[in-house]
PDB file of C-alpha atoms in Angstrom:
ATOM      1  CA  MET A   1     -16.119 -12.085 -27.345  1.00  0.00           C
ATOM      2  CA  ARG A   2     -12.375 -12.437 -26.894  1.00  0.00           C
ATOM      3  CA  THR A   3     -12.360  -9.478 -24.494  1.00  0.00           C
ATOM      4  CA  ARG A   4     -15.139 -11.047 -22.392  1.00  0.00           C
ATOM      5  CA  LEU A   5     -13.284 -14.353 -22.152  1.00  0.00           C
ATOM      6  CA  ALA A   6     -10.176 -12.533 -21.058  1.00  0.00           C
ATOM      7  CA  ARG A   7     -12.095 -10.828 -18.231  1.00  0.00           C
ATOM      8  CA  VAL A   8     -13.535 -14.146 -17.036  1.00  0.00           C
ATOM      9  CA  ALA A   9     -10.103 -15.785 -17.058  1.00  0.00           C
ATOM     10  CA  ALA A  10      -8.593 -12.896 -15.129  1.00  0.00           C
ATOM     11  CA  GLY A  11     -11.334 -13.149 -12.506  1.00  0.00           C
ATOM     12  CA  ALA A  12     -10.742 -16.883 -12.097  1.00  0.00           C
ATOM     13  CA  VAL A  13      -7.039 -16.318 -11.595  1.00  0.00           C
ATOM     14  CA  ALA A  14      -7.761 -13.644  -8.984  1.00  0.00           C
ATOM     15  CA  LEU A  15     -10.186 -15.927  -7.124  1.00  0.00           C
ATOM     16  CA  THR A  16      -7.643 -18.759  -7.121  1.00  0.00           C
ATOM     17  CA  PHE A  17      -5.052 -16.398  -5.640  1.00  0.00           C
ATOM     18  CA  VAL A  18      -7.393 -15.294  -2.853  1.00  0.00           C
ATOM     19  CA  VAL A  19      -8.347 -18.879  -1.938  1.00  0.00           C
ATOM     20  CA  SER A  20      -4.705 -19.942  -1.960  1.00  0.00           C
ATOM     21  CA  ALA A  21      -3.732 -17.041   0.302  1.00  0.00           C
ATOM     22  CA  CYS A  22      -6.496 -17.891   2.794  1.00  0.00           C
ATOM     23  CA  SER A  23      -5.464 -21.539   2.971  1.00  0.00           C
ATOM     24  CA  ASP A  24      -1.861 -20.538   3.660  1.00  0.00           C
ATOM     25  CA  ASP A  25      -2.762 -17.885   6.233  1.00  0.00           C
ATOM     26  CA  GLY A  26      -1.402 -19.772   9.268  1.00  0.00           C
ATOM     27  CA  SER A  27      -3.989 -22.541   9.024  1.00  0.00           C
ATOM     28  CA  GLY A  28      -2.599 -25.969   8.145  1.00  0.00           C
ATOM     29  CA  ASP A  29      -4.492 -29.194   7.797  1.00  0.00           C
ATOM     30  CA  ASP A  30      -3.784 -29.939  11.480  1.00  0.00           C
ATOM     31  CA  GLY A  31      -5.763 -26.901  12.648  1.00  0.00           C
ATOM     32  CA  SER A  32      -2.854 -25.577  14.661  1.00  0.00           C
ATOM     33  CA  GLY A  33      -3.046 -22.032  13.355  1.00  0.00           C
ATOM     34  CA  ASP A  34      -0.087 -19.663  13.213  1.00  0.00           C
ATOM     35  CA  GLY A  35       0.947 -20.384  16.830  1.00  0.00           C
ATOM     36  CA  ALA A  36       0.690 -16.712  17.773  1.00  0.00           C
ATOM     37  CA  THR A  37      -3.024 -16.563  18.429  1.00  0.00           C
ATOM     38  CA  SER A  38      -3.821 -20.173  19.385  1.00  0.00           C
ATOM     39  CA  SER A  39      -1.985 -23.120  20.920  1.00  0.00           C
ATOM     40  CA  THR A  40      -2.647 -26.687  22.010  1.00  0.00           C
ATOM     41  CA  SER A  41      -1.389 -27.668  25.486  1.00  0.00           C
ATOM     42  CA  THR A  42      -0.353 -31.255  26.163  1.00  0.00           C
ATOM     43  CA  PRO A  43      -1.853 -32.663  29.399  1.00  0.00           C
ATOM     44  CA  ARG A  44       0.792 -33.388  32.040  1.00  0.00           C
ATOM     45  CA  ARG A  45       1.491 -37.082  32.374  1.00  0.00           C
ATOM     46  CA  ALA A  46       0.644 -38.387  35.842  1.00  0.00           C
ATOM     47  CA  LYS A  47       3.598 -39.271  38.031  1.00  0.00           C
ATOM     48  CA  PRO A  48       3.683 -42.051  40.663  1.00  0.00           C
ATOM     49  CA  SER A  49       4.175 -39.351  43.311  1.00  0.00           C
ATOM     50  CA  ASP A  50       0.741 -37.960  42.398  1.00  0.00           C
ATOM     51  CA  THR A  51      -0.607 -41.165  43.934  1.00  0.00           C
ATOM     52  CA  THR A  52       1.896 -41.890  46.696  1.00  0.00           C
ATOM     53  CA  ALA A  53       2.619 -38.439  48.149  1.00  0.00           C
ATOM     54  CA  PRO A  54      -0.987 -37.826  49.330  1.00  0.00           C
ATOM     55  CA  ILE A  55      -0.912 -41.224  51.053  1.00  0.00           C
ATOM     56  CA  LYS A  56       2.142 -40.286  53.131  1.00  0.00           C
ATOM     57  CA  ASP A  57       0.651 -36.853  53.809  1.00  0.00           C
ATOM     58  CA  ALA A  58      -2.557 -38.443  55.126  1.00  0.00           C
ATOM     59  CA  ALA A  59      -0.565 -40.791  57.358  1.00  0.00           C
ATOM     60  CA  LEU A  60       1.454 -37.930  58.805  1.00  0.00           C
ATOM     61  CA  ALA A  61      -1.692 -35.878  59.394  1.00  0.00           C
ATOM     62  CA  ALA A  62      -3.239 -38.765  61.370  1.00  0.00           C
ATOM     63  CA  GLY A  63      -0.298 -38.571  63.775  1.00  0.00           C
ATOM     64  CA  SER A  64      -0.219 -42.150  65.045  1.00  0.00           C
ATOM     65  CA  VAL A  65      -0.952 -45.700  63.953  1.00  0.00           C
ATOM     66  CA  VAL A  66      -0.987 -49.351  64.998  1.00  0.00           C
ATOM     67  CA  VAL A  67       0.757 -51.730  62.591  1.00  0.00           C
ATOM     68  CA  THR A  68       1.093 -55.482  62.358  1.00  0.00           C
ATOM     69  CA  ARG A  69       3.999 -56.300  60.056  1.00  0.00           C
ATOM     70  CA  THR A  70       5.046 -59.778  58.919  1.00  0.00           C
ATOM     71  CA  THR A  71       7.988 -60.684  56.680  1.00  0.00           C
ATOM     72  CA  THR A  72       8.361 -64.145  55.160  1.00  0.00           C
ATOM     73  CA  SER A  73      11.051 -65.576  52.885  1.00  0.00           C
ATOM     74  CA  GLY A  74      10.162 -68.354  50.470  1.00  0.00           C
ATOM     75  CA  SER A  75       8.261 -71.314  51.846  1.00  0.00           C
ATOM     76  CA  ASP A  76      10.280 -71.574  55.055  1.00  0.00           C
ATOM     77  CA  ALA A  77       7.795 -70.888  57.838  1.00  0.00           C
ATOM     78  CA  ASP A  78      10.650 -70.612  60.316  1.00  0.00           C
ATOM     79  CA  ASP A  79      12.120 -67.680  58.391  1.00  0.00           C
ATOM     80  CA  THR A  80       9.408 -65.280  59.485  1.00  0.00           C
ATOM     81  CA  THR A  81       9.600 -62.009  61.382  1.00  0.00           C
ATOM     82  CA  HIS A  82       6.521 -60.631  63.122  1.00  0.00           C
ATOM     83  CA  GLU A  83       6.173 -57.182  64.648  1.00  0.00           C
ATOM     84  CA  GLU A  84       3.459 -55.441  66.618  1.00  0.00           C
ATOM     85  CA  ILE A  85       3.975 -51.673  66.382  1.00  0.00           C
ATOM     86  CA  GLU A  86       2.303 -48.697  68.007  1.00  0.00           C
ATOM     87  CA  VAL A  87       3.925 -45.405  67.089  1.00  0.00           C
ATOM     88  CA  GLU A  88       3.359 -41.677  67.153  1.00  0.00           C
ATOM     89  CA  LEU A  89       4.670 -40.067  63.977  1.00  0.00           C
ATOM     90  CA  THR A  90       5.988 -37.080  65.896  1.00  0.00           C
ATOM     91  CA  GLU A  91       9.269 -35.545  67.030  1.00  0.00           C
ATOM     92  CA  PRO A  92      10.432 -36.723  69.458  1.00  0.00           C
ATOM     93  CA  PRO A  93       8.784 -40.075  68.775  1.00  0.00           C
ATOM     94  CA  SER A  94       6.960 -42.286  71.213  1.00  0.00           C
ATOM     95  CA  GLY A  95       5.927 -45.862  70.614  1.00  0.00           C
ATOM     96  CA  ARG A  96       6.079 -49.537  71.394  1.00  0.00           C
ATOM     97  CA  VAL A  97       7.466 -52.398  69.303  1.00  0.00           C
ATOM     98  CA  LEU A  98       7.353 -56.144  69.900  1.00  0.00           C
ATOM     99  CA  HIS A  99       9.765 -57.877  67.509  1.00  0.00           C
ATOM    100  CA  VAL A 100       9.700 -61.663  67.129  1.00  0.00           C
ATOM    101  CA  GLY A 101      12.136 -63.313  64.719  1.00  0.00           C
ATOM    102  CA  GLU A 102      15.716 -64.479  64.999  1.00  0.00           C
ATOM    103  CA  GLU A 103      15.813 -61.957  67.819  1.00  0.00           C
ATOM    104  CA  ILE A 104      13.020 -61.297  70.283  1.00  0.00           C
ATOM    105  CA  TRP A 105      12.811 -57.930  71.936  1.00  0.00           C
ATOM    106  CA  THR A 106      10.437 -55.273  73.175  1.00  0.00           C
ATOM    107  CA  LEU A 107      11.124 -51.581  72.683  1.00  0.00           C
ATOM    108  CA  ASP A 108       9.387 -48.754  74.500  1.00  0.00           C
ATOM    109  CA  VAL A 109      10.181 -45.216  73.423  1.00  0.00           C
ATOM    110  CA  VAL A 110       8.930 -42.339  75.554  1.00  0.00           C
ATOM    111  CA  ASP A 111       9.553 -38.803  74.301  1.00  0.00           C
ATOM    112  CA  GLY A 112      12.516 -40.012  72.264  1.00  0.00           C
ATOM    113  CA  VAL A 113      14.093 -42.095  75.060  1.00  0.00           C
ATOM    114  CA  GLY A 114      14.331 -45.806  74.263  1.00  0.00           C
ATOM    115  CA  TYR A 115      14.107 -48.768  76.648  1.00  0.00           C
ATOM    116  CA  LEU A 116      14.880 -52.257  75.354  1.00  0.00           C
ATOM    117  CA  LYS A 117      14.016 -55.622  76.876  1.00  0.00           C
ATOM    118  CA  ASP A 118      15.957 -58.385  75.100  1.00  0.00           C
ATOM    119  CA  GLN A 119      14.121 -61.704  75.251  1.00  0.00           C
ATOM    120  CA  THR A 120      16.137 -63.525  72.587  1.00  0.00           C
ATOM    121  CA  ALA A 121      17.614 -65.963  75.072  1.00  0.00           C
ATOM    122  CA  ARG A 122      14.185 -66.478  76.654  1.00  0.00           C
ATOM    123  CA  LYS A 123      15.450 -64.745  79.762  1.00  0.00           C
ATOM    124  CA  SER A 124      13.120 -64.950  82.717  1.00  0.00           C
ATOM    125  CA  ASN A 125      14.172 -61.647  84.265  1.00  0.00           C
ATOM    126  CA  ASN A 126      12.258 -58.465  83.526  1.00  0.00           C
ATOM    127  CA  ARG A 127      15.231 -56.127  83.112  1.00  0.00           C
ATOM    128  CA  TRP A 128      15.250 -53.238  80.661  1.00  0.00           C
ATOM    129  CA  THR A 129      18.181 -51.383  79.142  1.00  0.00           C
ATOM    130  CA  ARG A 130      18.075 -47.658  78.566  1.00  0.00           C
ATOM    131  CA  LEU A 131      19.390 -46.934  75.076  1.00  0.00           C
ATOM    132  CA  SER A 132      21.512 -44.049  73.956  1.00  0.00           C
ATOM    133  CA  ALA A 133      20.038 -41.544  71.503  1.00  0.00           C
ATOM    134  CA  ALA A 134      21.926 -43.189  68.629  1.00  0.00           C
ATOM    135  CA  GLU A 135      20.741 -46.680  69.620  1.00  0.00           C
ATOM    136  CA  THR A 136      17.153 -45.480  69.919  1.00  0.00           C
ATOM    137  CA  THR A 137      17.289 -43.866  66.479  1.00  0.00           C
ATOM    138  CA  GLU A 138      18.655 -47.081  64.949  1.00  0.00           C
ATOM    139  CA  ARG A 139      15.935 -49.217  66.511  1.00  0.00           C
ATOM    140  CA  LEU A 140      13.246 -46.802  65.307  1.00  0.00           C
ATOM    141  CA  GLU A 141      14.424 -46.618  61.687  1.00  0.00           C
ATOM    142  CA  ASP A 142      11.892 -49.161  60.487  1.00  0.00           C
ATOM    143  CA  VAL A 143       8.915 -47.723  62.382  1.00  0.00           C
ATOM    144  CA  THR A 144       9.134 -44.053  61.419  1.00  0.00           C
ATOM    145  CA  LEU A 145       6.938 -42.737  58.595  1.00  0.00           C
ATOM    146  CA  ASP A 146       9.719 -43.507  56.116  1.00  0.00           C
ATOM    147  CA  GLY A 147      10.333 -46.882  57.702  1.00  0.00           C
ATOM    148  CA  LEU A 148       6.683 -47.822  57.330  1.00  0.00           C
ATOM    149  CA  LEU A 149       5.928 -46.229  53.949  1.00  0.00           C
ATOM    150  CA  GLY A 150       9.293 -45.299  52.472  1.00  0.00           C
ATOM    151  CA  HIS A 151       8.996 -47.867  49.663  1.00  0.00           C
ATOM    152  CA  LEU A 152       6.340 -45.642  48.103  1.00  0.00           C
ATOM    153  CA  ASP A 153       9.026 -43.056  47.364  1.00  0.00           C
ATOM    154  CA  ASN A 154      10.714 -45.531  45.002  1.00  0.00           C
ATOM    155  CA  ALA A 155       7.652 -46.114  42.825  1.00  0.00           C
ATOM    156  CA  THR A 156       8.457 -45.762  39.127  1.00  0.00           C
ATOM    157  CA  LYS A 157       5.001 -46.583  37.782  1.00  0.00           C
ATOM    158  CA  VAL A 158       1.443 -47.177  38.934  1.00  0.00           C
ATOM    159  CA  THR A 159       0.581 -50.361  37.058  1.00  0.00           C
ATOM    160  CA  LYS A 160      -2.946 -50.859  38.352  1.00  0.00           C
ATOM    161  CA  THR A 161      -5.609 -49.112  40.426  1.00  0.00           C
ATOM    162  CA  GLU A 162      -8.732 -50.912  41.576  1.00  0.00           C
ATOM    163  CA  LYS A 163     -11.477 -50.869  44.167  1.00  0.00           C
ATOM    164  CA  ALA A 164     -11.435 -53.575  46.832  1.00  0.00           C
ATOM    165  CA  THR A 165     -12.581 -54.477  50.319  1.00  0.00           C
ATOM    166  CA  VAL A 166      -9.777 -54.651  52.884  1.00  0.00           C
ATOM    167  CA  ALA A 167     -10.450 -55.522  56.529  1.00  0.00           C
ATOM    168  CA  ALA A 168     -14.171 -55.006  55.892  1.00  0.00           C
ATOM    169  CA  GLN A 169     -13.530 -51.472  54.617  1.00  0.00           C
ATOM    170  CA  ALA A 170     -13.990 -50.036  51.147  1.00  0.00           C
ATOM    171  CA  ALA A 171     -10.539 -49.378  49.756  1.00  0.00           C
ATOM    172  CA  THR A 172      -8.654 -48.174  46.727  1.00  0.00           C
ATOM    173  CA  CYS A 173      -5.630 -50.324  45.919  1.00  0.00           C
ATOM    174  CA  HIS A 174      -2.648 -49.240  43.835  1.00  0.00           C
ATOM    175  CA  THR A 175      -0.078 -51.668  42.441  1.00  0.00           C
ATOM    176  CA  LEU A 176       3.334 -50.047  42.025  1.00  0.00           C
ATOM    177  CA  ALA A 177       6.524 -50.958  40.208  1.00  0.00           C
ATOM    178  CA  LEU A 178       9.492 -50.075  42.413  1.00  0.00           C
ATOM    179  CA  GLY A 179      12.913 -48.823  41.446  1.00  0.00           C
ATOM    180  CA  PRO A 180      16.116 -49.206  43.480  1.00  0.00           C
ATOM    181  CA  ASP A 181      16.356 -47.498  46.847  1.00  0.00           C
ATOM    182  CA  PRO A 182      19.227 -44.971  46.654  1.00  0.00           C
ATOM    183  CA  ASP A 183      19.817 -45.324  50.406  1.00  0.00           C
ATOM    184  CA  ALA A 184      19.958 -49.126  50.440  1.00  0.00           C
ATOM    185  CA  ASP A 185      23.115 -50.961  51.532  1.00  0.00           C
ATOM    186  CA  ALA A 186      24.556 -53.983  49.764  1.00  0.00           C
ATOM    187  CA  GLY A 187      23.686 -56.185  52.735  1.00  0.00           C
ATOM    188  CA  ASP A 188      20.018 -55.203  52.839  1.00  0.00           C
ATOM    189  CA  GLY A 189      18.925 -58.204  50.780  1.00  0.00           C
ATOM    190  CA  PRO A 190      17.110 -58.312  47.439  1.00  0.00           C
ATOM    191  CA  PRO A 191      15.723 -54.950  46.291  1.00  0.00           C
ATOM    192  CA  PRO A 192      11.933 -54.554  46.428  1.00  0.00           C
ATOM    193  CA  GLN A 193      10.346 -55.013  43.012  1.00  0.00           C
ATOM    194  CA  SER A 194       6.687 -54.226  43.547  1.00  0.00           C
ATOM    195  CA  ALA A 195       4.207 -53.016  46.130  1.00  0.00           C
ATOM    196  CA  ARG A 196       0.453 -52.975  46.571  1.00  0.00           C
ATOM    197  CA  ILE A 197      -0.926 -50.251  48.814  1.00  0.00           C
ATOM    198  CA  CYS A 198      -4.600 -50.140  49.796  1.00  0.00           C
ATOM    199  CA  VAL A 199      -6.008 -46.964  51.342  1.00  0.00           C
ATOM    200  CA  ASP A 200      -9.281 -45.872  52.907  1.00  0.00           C
ATOM    201  CA  GLY A 201     -11.465 -42.960  51.831  1.00  0.00           C
ATOM    202  CA  ASP A 202      -9.098 -40.532  53.589  1.00  0.00           C
ATOM    203  CA  ARG A 203      -6.086 -42.046  51.756  1.00  0.00           C
ATOM    204  CA  ARG A 204      -4.723 -43.549  54.976  1.00  0.00           C
ATOM    205  CA  PRO A 205      -3.067 -46.951  54.421  1.00  0.00           C
ATOM    206  CA  LEU A 206      -4.968 -50.090  55.317  1.00  0.00           C
ATOM    207  CA  GLU A 207      -2.510 -52.618  53.923  1.00  0.00           C
ATOM    208  CA  LEU A 208       0.888 -52.563  52.225  1.00  0.00           C
ATOM    209  CA  VAL A 209       2.426 -55.636  50.591  1.00  0.00           C
ATOM    210  CA  VAL A 210       6.019 -55.296  49.348  1.00  0.00           C
ATOM    211  CA  THR A 211       7.656 -58.049  47.269  1.00  0.00           C
ATOM    212  CA  ALA A 212      11.427 -58.423  46.953  1.00  0.00           C
ATOM    213  CA  GLY A 213      12.421 -61.662  45.267  1.00  0.00           C
ATOM    214  CA  ASP A 214      10.930 -64.445  47.388  1.00  0.00           C
ATOM    215  CA  GLU A 215      10.608 -62.116  50.390  1.00  0.00           C
ATOM    216  CA  VAL A 216       7.173 -60.648  51.093  1.00  0.00           C
ATOM    217  CA  THR A 217       6.457 -58.041  53.757  1.00  0.00           C
ATOM    218  CA  THR A 218       2.836 -57.392  54.696  1.00  0.00           C
ATOM    219  CA  SER A 219       1.890 -54.432  56.881  1.00  0.00           C
ATOM    220  CA  VAL A 220      -1.665 -54.038  58.194  1.00  0.00           C
ATOM    221  CA  PHE A 221      -2.554 -50.569  59.492  1.00  0.00           C
ATOM    222  CA  THR A 222      -5.274 -49.840  62.069  1.00  0.00           C
ATOM    223  CA  GLY A 223      -5.996 -47.260  64.742  1.00  0.00           C
ATOM    224  CA  TRP A 224      -5.003 -44.165  62.809  1.00  0.00           C
ATOM    225  CA  GLY A 225      -4.964 -41.209  65.197  1.00  0.00           C
ATOM    226  CA  SER A 226      -5.386 -43.346  68.329  1.00  0.00           C
ATOM    227  CA  ALA A 227      -3.437 -42.595  71.498  1.00  0.00           C
ATOM    228  CA  VAL A 228      -0.209 -44.535  71.956  1.00  0.00           C
ATOM    229  CA  GLU A 229       0.405 -45.662  75.537  1.00  0.00           C
ATOM    230  CA  ALA A 230       4.181 -45.785  75.716  1.00  0.00           C
ATOM    231  CA  ILE A 231       5.253 -45.936  79.356  1.00  0.00           C
ATOM    232  CA  ALA A 232       8.786 -45.981  80.666  1.00  0.00           C
ATOM    233  CA  PRO A 233       9.536 -49.057  82.792  1.00  0.00           C
ATOM    234  CA  PRO A 234      10.048 -48.616  86.558  1.00  0.00           C
ATOM    235  CA  PRO A 235      13.496 -47.184  87.368  1.00  0.00           C
ATOM    236  CA  ASN A 236      14.443 -50.182  89.495  1.00  0.00           C
ATOM    237  CA  LEU A 237      14.128 -52.415  86.420  1.00  0.00           C
ATOM    238  CA  VAL A 238      16.268 -50.262  84.153  1.00  0.00           C
ATOM    239  CA  GLY A 239      19.976 -50.607  83.570  1.00  0.00           C
ATOM    240  CA  LYS A 240      22.296 -48.654  81.291  1.00  0.00           C
ATOM    241  CA  GLY A 241      23.390 -50.015  77.917  1.00  0.00           C
TER     242      GLY A 241
END
């Protein structure tokens, strides 16, 4: 009897050892295994550029656009700048800009050559000034691809994405938190804090609203891919800058 009990006890001890070894064989309670034969990959967290980069790519692929851009500061209706822009997003650029604000001027750029008509003083003459390459580049800074959509590069977070109707078109709208612009100068005014970009089914912008303090800039985009009719003024109306 004692011998039989001893055999049973020995078998129980052996079984306990086997079960213990199996439970310790690289398999914890978390199911992670020994790490050599199985692993769990962590999904990559989405970056703001995952949203914004395709938008700029779609704009560049379209090649040209018509933009109406309005900037207002606070409740002062007189402190408003309005621009009508037609531009080819090419090199060299071509385009037309009508700028109405503290200054009033019209800019025509044909194959990279700029012609400016300054109407700030409400001049009655129809004279144009041919700009140097450097002057043309400076005037075009705000109407290049980066000038129109560069704020998207400073997005630090996509705070909201929603479906909407913009200019009678189905749109997807993204609200973005913006970080500081590394290329901004101290005299550029308050830094943009947020932006809302609405795009069509091809990810081309329909509307961009950028808020910087009490300053709000609204850009409305139409005519993607349409021909831009930038024509140099007659030579007899052009003077040198």
